[in-house]
């Protein structure tokens, strides 16, 4: 059994070795958290990297593709742009393309989204009574992606960034 072998290894360590292993593990975890928080600050997004979870954006993105996001306040949202947004009452963000923009006279912008592989827009996904998304709903906007090639069963990895 794996767990019993692990416990035997731990029992054989002296205190110094055990403390060293715990310290190494703590350093790895804290380094990963610092890198993630640094990416959040640099990109302005609460989630700088997301995984595509459904086929609603095919053929542009497939399940398992990674999207790199930014969410700079000064950049206006444009039609055709791919946004990741969160719906009130749902925990998992959605990756879809901006279909229409509605700008009020006071400069307030609302927009409508749709998955490339969906027949209709996303109004059915929004909370009841909501017909447009606002900037506050956006987690980030796709600036690059990372995907495994699906051509002839070859395993190539692609990283494409649009900065």
PDB file of C-alpha atoms in Angstrom:
ATOM      1  CA  UNK A   1       0.000   0.000   0.000  1.00  0.00           C
ATOM      2  CA  UNK A   2       1.188   3.446  -0.918  1.00  0.00           C
ATOM      3  CA  UNK A   3      -0.006   5.152   2.255  1.00  0.00           C
ATOM      4  CA  UNK A   4       1.723   2.592   4.496  1.00  0.00           C
ATOM      5  CA  UNK A   5       5.008   2.963   2.587  1.00  0.00           C
ATOM      6  CA  UNK A   6       4.782   6.733   2.985  1.00  0.00           C
ATOM      7  CA  UNK A   7       4.218   6.423   6.725  1.00  0.00           C
ATOM      8  CA  UNK A   8       7.192   4.055   7.030  1.00  0.00           C
ATOM      9  CA  UNK A   9       9.391   6.608   5.222  1.00  0.00           C
ATOM     10  CA  UNK A  10       8.231   9.353   7.576  1.00  0.00           C
ATOM     11  CA  UNK A  11       8.941   7.191  10.648  1.00  0.00           C
ATOM     12  CA  UNK A  12      12.498   6.536   9.435  1.00  0.00           C
ATOM     13  CA  UNK A  13      13.285  10.262   9.134  1.00  0.00           C
ATOM     14  CA  UNK A  14      14.911  12.061  11.975  1.00  0.00           C
ATOM     15  CA  UNK A  15      13.312  15.292  13.196  1.00  0.00           C
ATOM     16  CA  UNK A  16      15.610  17.508  11.144  1.00  0.00           C
ATOM     17  CA  UNK A  17      14.767  15.689   7.884  1.00  0.00           C
ATOM     18  CA  UNK A  18      11.050  15.838   8.669  1.00  0.00           C
ATOM     19  CA  UNK A  19      11.188  19.589   9.403  1.00  0.00           C
ATOM     20  CA  UNK A  20      13.160  20.105   6.189  1.00  0.00           C
ATOM     21  CA  UNK A  21      10.525  18.248   4.125  1.00  0.00           C
ATOM     22  CA  UNK A  22       7.679  20.211   5.732  1.00  0.00           C
ATOM     23  CA  UNK A  23       9.545  23.482   5.128  1.00  0.00           C
ATOM     24  CA  UNK A  24      10.162  22.557   1.465  1.00  0.00           C
ATOM     25  CA  UNK A  25       6.480  21.772   0.977  1.00  0.00           C
ATOM     26  CA  UNK A  26       5.512  25.075   2.594  1.00  0.00           C
ATOM     27  CA  UNK A  27       7.913  26.977   0.341  1.00  0.00           C
ATOM     28  CA  UNK A  28       6.453  25.356  -2.777  1.00  0.00           C
ATOM     29  CA  UNK A  29       2.878  26.187  -1.759  1.00  0.00           C
ATOM     30  CA  UNK A  30       3.713  29.772  -0.766  1.00  0.00           C
ATOM     31  CA  UNK A  31       5.673  30.329  -4.008  1.00  0.00           C
ATOM     32  CA  UNK A  32       2.718  29.139  -6.081  1.00  0.00           C
ATOM     33  CA  UNK A  33       0.378  31.465  -4.173  1.00  0.00           C
ATOM     34  CA  UNK A  34       2.740  34.428  -4.630  1.00  0.00           C
ATOM     35  CA  UNK A  35       2.981  33.781  -8.365  1.00  0.00           C
ATOM     36  CA  UNK A  36      -0.836  33.561  -8.634  1.00  0.00           C
ATOM     37  CA  UNK A  37      -1.340  36.787  -6.640  1.00  0.00           C
ATOM     38  CA  UNK A  38       1.327  38.504  -8.759  1.00  0.00           C
ATOM     39  CA  UNK A  39      -0.497  37.471 -11.937  1.00  0.00           C
ATOM     40  CA  UNK A  40      -3.727  38.845 -10.464  1.00  0.00           C
ATOM     41  CA  UNK A  41      -2.079  42.236  -9.887  1.00  0.00           C
ATOM     42  CA  UNK A  42      -0.388  42.351 -13.302  1.00  0.00           C
ATOM     43  CA  UNK A  43      -3.489  41.317 -15.295  1.00  0.00           C
ATOM     44  CA  UNK A  44      -6.133  43.068 -13.184  1.00  0.00           C
ATOM     45  CA  UNK A  45      -8.181  39.858 -13.214  1.00  0.00           C
ATOM     46  CA  UNK A  46      -9.334  37.858 -10.216  1.00  0.00           C
ATOM     47  CA  UNK A  47      -8.596  34.734 -12.260  1.00  0.00           C
ATOM     48  CA  UNK A  48      -5.747  35.328 -14.747  1.00  0.00           C
ATOM     49  CA  UNK A  49      -5.895  31.777 -16.149  1.00  0.00           C
ATOM     50  CA  UNK A  50      -9.090  29.776 -16.769  1.00  0.00           C
ATOM     51  CA  UNK A  51      -9.873  26.405 -18.293  1.00  0.00           C
ATOM     52  CA  UNK A  52     -12.573  26.061 -20.948  1.00  0.00           C
ATOM     53  CA  UNK A  53     -15.123  23.631 -19.485  1.00  0.00           C
ATOM     54  CA  UNK A  54     -17.647  23.171 -22.292  1.00  0.00           C
ATOM     55  CA  UNK A  55     -17.877  22.950 -26.060  1.00  0.00           C
ATOM     56  CA  UNK A  56     -19.892  26.179 -26.421  1.00  0.00           C
ATOM     57  CA  UNK A  57     -16.934  28.048 -27.968  1.00  0.00           C
ATOM     58  CA  UNK A  58     -15.908  25.401 -30.491  1.00  0.00           C
ATOM     59  CA  UNK A  59     -14.226  25.538 -32.966  1.00  0.00           C
ATOM     60  CA  UNK A  60     -12.278  28.481 -31.460  1.00  0.00           C
ATOM     61  CA  UNK A  61     -11.701  26.788 -28.093  1.00  0.00           C
ATOM     62  CA  UNK A  62     -12.198  23.212 -26.941  1.00  0.00           C
ATOM     63  CA  UNK A  63     -12.662  21.652 -23.513  1.00  0.00           C
ATOM     64  CA  UNK A  64      -9.414  21.768 -21.586  1.00  0.00           C
ATOM     65  CA  UNK A  65      -7.901  24.766 -23.393  1.00  0.00           C
ATOM     66  CA  UNK A  66      -6.329  27.389 -21.125  1.00  0.00           C
ATOM     67  CA  UNK A  67      -7.190  31.056 -21.577  1.00  0.00           C
ATOM     68  CA  UNK A  68      -4.963  33.866 -20.328  1.00  0.00           C
ATOM     69  CA  UNK A  69      -7.026  36.843 -19.188  1.00  0.00           C
ATOM     70  CA  UNK A  70      -6.599  40.535 -18.500  1.00  0.00           C
ATOM     71  CA  UNK A  71      -9.179  42.910 -17.112  1.00  0.00           C
ATOM     72  CA  UNK A  72      -7.804  46.413 -17.480  1.00  0.00           C
ATOM     73  CA  UNK A  73     -10.405  49.040 -16.623  1.00  0.00           C
ATOM     74  CA  UNK A  74      -9.279  51.476 -19.324  1.00  0.00           C
ATOM     75  CA  UNK A  75      -9.759  48.989 -22.204  1.00  0.00           C
ATOM     76  CA  UNK A  76     -13.266  49.209 -23.709  1.00  0.00           C
ATOM     77  CA  UNK A  77     -15.174  46.005 -24.406  1.00  0.00           C
ATOM     78  CA  UNK A  78     -15.643  45.452 -28.151  1.00  0.00           C
ATOM     79  CA  UNK A  79     -17.968  43.312 -30.265  1.00  0.00           C
ATOM     80  CA  UNK A  80     -16.245  40.041 -31.162  1.00  0.00           C
ATOM     81  CA  UNK A  81     -14.065  40.029 -28.055  1.00  0.00           C
ATOM     82  CA  UNK A  82     -14.011  36.879 -25.928  1.00  0.00           C
ATOM     83  CA  UNK A  83     -14.929  37.557 -22.313  1.00  0.00           C
ATOM     84  CA  UNK A  84     -15.117  35.434 -19.202  1.00  0.00           C
ATOM     85  CA  UNK A  85     -18.036  36.495 -17.032  1.00  0.00           C
ATOM     86  CA  UNK A  86     -19.741  35.430 -13.858  1.00  0.00           C
ATOM     87  CA  UNK A  87     -23.515  35.241 -13.436  1.00  0.00           C
ATOM     88  CA  UNK A  88     -24.979  36.096 -10.045  1.00  0.00           C
ATOM     89  CA  UNK A  89     -25.918  32.852  -8.289  1.00  0.00           C
ATOM     90  CA  UNK A  90     -23.474  30.708 -10.295  1.00  0.00           C
ATOM     91  CA  UNK A  91     -19.978  29.881  -9.152  1.00  0.00           C
ATOM     92  CA  UNK A  92     -18.424  28.805 -12.456  1.00  0.00           C
ATOM     93  CA  UNK A  93     -17.549  31.595 -14.911  1.00  0.00           C
ATOM     94  CA  UNK A  94     -18.593  31.347 -18.570  1.00  0.00           C
ATOM     95  CA  UNK A  95     -16.377  31.920 -21.634  1.00  0.00           C
ATOM     96  CA  UNK A  96     -18.298  33.493 -24.559  1.00  0.00           C
ATOM     97  CA  UNK A  97     -17.959  36.110 -27.295  1.00  0.00           C
ATOM     98  CA  UNK A  98     -19.456  39.630 -27.148  1.00  0.00           C
ATOM     99  CA  UNK A  99     -22.314  39.749 -29.647  1.00  0.00           C
ATOM    100  CA  UNK A 100     -23.774  43.243 -29.170  1.00  0.00           C
ATOM    101  CA  UNK A 101     -22.955  46.388 -27.228  1.00  0.00           C
ATOM    102  CA  UNK A 102     -25.567  48.800 -25.904  1.00  0.00           C
ATOM    103  CA  UNK A 103     -24.252  52.210 -24.858  1.00  0.00           C
ATOM    104  CA  UNK A 104     -26.471  54.602 -22.942  1.00  0.00           C
ATOM    105  CA  UNK A 105     -26.274  58.381 -23.335  1.00  0.00           C
ATOM    106  CA  UNK A 106     -24.444  58.658 -19.999  1.00  0.00           C
ATOM    107  CA  UNK A 107     -21.643  56.430 -21.358  1.00  0.00           C
ATOM    108  CA  UNK A 108     -22.691  53.322 -19.392  1.00  0.00           C
ATOM    109  CA  UNK A 109     -22.051  50.225 -21.508  1.00  0.00           C
ATOM    110  CA  UNK A 110     -23.955  46.950 -21.426  1.00  0.00           C
ATOM    111  CA  UNK A 111     -23.313  43.994 -23.691  1.00  0.00           C
ATOM    112  CA  UNK A 112     -24.777  40.680 -24.840  1.00  0.00           C
ATOM    113  CA  UNK A 113     -22.778  37.467 -25.272  1.00  0.00           C
ATOM    114  CA  UNK A 114     -23.115  34.186 -27.151  1.00  0.00           C
ATOM    115  CA  UNK A 115     -21.120  30.986 -27.417  1.00  0.00           C
ATOM    116  CA  UNK A 116     -19.759  30.400 -30.949  1.00  0.00           C
ATOM    117  CA  UNK A 117     -21.246  26.898 -30.964  1.00  0.00           C
ATOM    118  CA  UNK A 118     -24.637  27.962 -29.527  1.00  0.00           C
ATOM    119  CA  UNK A 119     -27.721  28.696 -31.629  1.00  0.00           C
ATOM    120  CA  UNK A 120     -29.000  31.573 -29.453  1.00  0.00           C
ATOM    121  CA  UNK A 121     -27.549  34.367 -27.337  1.00  0.00           C
ATOM    122  CA  UNK A 122     -26.915  34.034 -23.593  1.00  0.00           C
ATOM    123  CA  UNK A 123     -30.002  35.798 -22.241  1.00  0.00           C
ATOM    124  CA  UNK A 124     -31.268  32.391 -21.090  1.00  0.00           C
ATOM    125  CA  UNK A 125     -28.134  31.991 -18.967  1.00  0.00           C
ATOM    126  CA  UNK A 126     -28.325  35.367 -17.258  1.00  0.00           C
ATOM    127  CA  UNK A 127     -30.216  35.757 -13.987  1.00  0.00           C
ATOM    128  CA  UNK A 128     -33.953  36.226 -14.290  1.00  0.00           C
ATOM    129  CA  UNK A 129     -34.838  39.677 -15.589  1.00  0.00           C
ATOM    130  CA  UNK A 130     -31.278  40.433 -16.733  1.00  0.00           C
ATOM    131  CA  UNK A 131     -30.937  41.028 -20.481  1.00  0.00           C
ATOM    132  CA  UNK A 132     -27.429  42.514 -20.676  1.00  0.00           C
ATOM    133  CA  UNK A 133     -24.102  42.073 -18.892  1.00  0.00           C
ATOM    134  CA  UNK A 134     -22.171  44.952 -17.360  1.00  0.00           C
ATOM    135  CA  UNK A 135     -18.461  45.529 -16.848  1.00  0.00           C
ATOM    136  CA  UNK A 136     -18.809  44.417 -13.207  1.00  0.00           C
ATOM    137  CA  UNK A 137     -19.787  40.908 -14.410  1.00  0.00           C
ATOM    138  CA  UNK A 138     -16.535  40.428 -16.353  1.00  0.00           C
ATOM    139  CA  UNK A 139     -13.797  38.298 -14.760  1.00  0.00           C
ATOM    140  CA  UNK A 140     -11.452  38.942 -17.660  1.00  0.00           C
ATOM    141  CA  UNK A 141     -10.973  39.141 -21.394  1.00  0.00           C
ATOM    142  CA  UNK A 142      -9.064  36.525 -23.348  1.00  0.00           C
ATOM    143  CA  UNK A 143      -5.646  37.762 -24.448  1.00  0.00           C
ATOM    144  CA  UNK A 144      -4.098  34.412 -25.263  1.00  0.00           C
ATOM    145  CA  UNK A 145      -4.676  30.703 -25.137  1.00  0.00           C
ATOM    146  CA  UNK A 146      -2.841  27.417 -24.744  1.00  0.00           C
ATOM    147  CA  UNK A 147      -4.135  24.315 -26.448  1.00  0.00           C
ATOM    148  CA  UNK A 148      -3.089  20.865 -27.463  1.00  0.00           C
ATOM    149  CA  UNK A 149      -3.150  20.356 -31.225  1.00  0.00           C
ATOM    150  CA  UNK A 150      -5.885  18.075 -32.435  1.00  0.00           C
ATOM    151  CA  UNK A 151      -4.448  17.599 -35.943  1.00  0.00           C
ATOM    152  CA  UNK A 152      -3.940  13.967 -36.979  1.00  0.00           C
ATOM    153  CA  UNK A 153      -3.553  12.794 -33.353  1.00  0.00           C
ATOM    154  CA  UNK A 154      -0.244  14.620 -32.968  1.00  0.00           C
ATOM    155  CA  UNK A 155       0.482  16.044 -29.567  1.00  0.00           C
ATOM    156  CA  UNK A 156       1.748  19.573 -30.116  1.00  0.00           C
ATOM    157  CA  UNK A 157       1.242  22.341 -27.630  1.00  0.00           C
ATOM    158  CA  UNK A 158       0.451  25.852 -28.822  1.00  0.00           C
ATOM    159  CA  UNK A 159       0.699  29.107 -26.915  1.00  0.00           C
ATOM    160  CA  UNK A 160      -0.756  32.129 -28.678  1.00  0.00           C
ATOM    161  CA  UNK A 161      -0.798  35.533 -27.017  1.00  0.00           C
ATOM    162  CA  UNK A 162      -2.468  38.683 -28.235  1.00  0.00           C
ATOM    163  CA  UNK A 163      -1.040  41.535 -26.209  1.00  0.00           C
TER     164      UNK A 163
END
